């Protein structure tokens, strides 16, 4: 006798339910999506006992007729698609027709619904996938779905659930995301009879952000908008202070649907590089809108993933939406008493310098060696960012040490300005500020625009030097200062061969070194403004970076090398500065628009508002 049996409907429904319904939050996600698809303008979610015991979602959408209500809990029953062709252009959140049937298979389900066109409403009760009752009932237009005792008939699933408050937290995440993706819908979430979220539904994303994340995060957000070739990216990006230690506040919506996408995360995080401290993740709410035919969301039963037809283009659009938003806004972390936001001025030294974005100095396939490594080669222009696994080209803010440049308001995504085209600041545009002094020989205290600023002299100078070096490097014009007495250095065999291999690239970085016999080199010049007598240290750092895995200089490696040089010449902490030096540094810092951290991601300055200080002295409460 054969061993294979066709499973009963009851068992097969429960198996199918496992794909869609994993926990209360997955039920809420499906019910919310149905409410949105029903064009609701208000949605209320209420749960008790983490949702395991009780969940209710009420909407004022189009509702269902009695006939449709009875069909809605059948498998693959949907009003949203009819033919295979429809699958390629889905405009609703649901389409698989398996949410209600799955929920019904593993819980006690009640639906109260009334369509506008109907005289009376319907009450449907079902359990274990079977309709127990379907009768006329008086109810307002819209739909209420009540789910009780989730998984009570499937103990195996029950075991995987966490404590009630953890499950409630997952539900809250889902409701929050729905609220953020649809600010035009008023969304309420009640947990154990306590209102947790309530959005006004005024269509303003900032109102939804306020309701979900609170005032501090809302205030730290800047608007993002980018459009190109049929793709629009819009939303809000948190400035540094809103950064998180994980990705929980990275929100991406594709055509109104919340999506977890490594591609989109990577694009946003790349754009945030140099803006956030190492190990921090941005808070952002970004909506990607594109033709439904350009994205496939039918790649996972829970529809949490998406596949884009043109990934490079999507990456490009998200990257520039964020980058432009951040560059447009000037941000200085505020000293604040709020506990909800961890002030960045807490000096956390990152574990290791993260790779920072850098302009592609050459087309990706061309190495410096291939370009001949000529120190005075023509400035190189950049083409459209080439997106492989790497970030696209970024326009840096250039600040020359001796001639501060005009702050750039927004980045021009594609092409770098040539160094000589950058005008110096006319005097009247110079920032107005008062230097109050230096504390701990490390921080400069400044009064500016009614606020007190504390500037970290080393972080600030390091950044200024990095920007200047970057610009010079791209133009193959890093200035070299010749040493009065060239230094002969003996290298290890490995370092010597590394040196021979990368001699031209090292020269491009402003370090003039030549072969000088068996395992010996002679250093004739160092990058301008680095400390004299430090050639050996710098060379060994550069060789160390070469040895770490790379054959040729790419953006990341070049960037790291430039930090090393920038760091070496930067004014140190514990260095007393005179007024002239402080003025020079501050003039340059204030001309540096949109960049608020040192190359390692530490803040350059911290802001103290008058209010904050007066509160400390209890002048105001
Ligand atoms: P899908 O959303 O994939 O179509 P569901 O199982 O979630 O599948 O729902 C089945 C059908 O029930 C939907 O296509 C829709 O016609 C109807 N429906 C479900 N929820 C609602 C609601 N809140 N308002 C109106 N109709 C609903
Ligand atoms: Mg659905």
Tab-separated table of C-alpha atoms in Angstrom, residues 14 38 141 156 197 202 412 566 595 608:
chain	number	residue	atom	x	y	z
A	14	UNK	CA	-2.664	25.006	9.266
A	38	UNK	CA	-10.208	49.011	1.852
A	141	UNK	CA	-19.665	51.081	7.620
A	156	UNK	CA	3.704	23.685	18.569
A	197	UNK	CA	0.115	55.489	19.332
A	202	UNK	CA	-3.258	64.923	8.528
A	412	UNK	CA	26.082	68.342	-7.179
A	566	UNK	CA	45.114	64.306	7.944
A	595	UNK	CA	29.953	68.164	7.658
A	608	UNK	CA	24.630	74.479	24.131
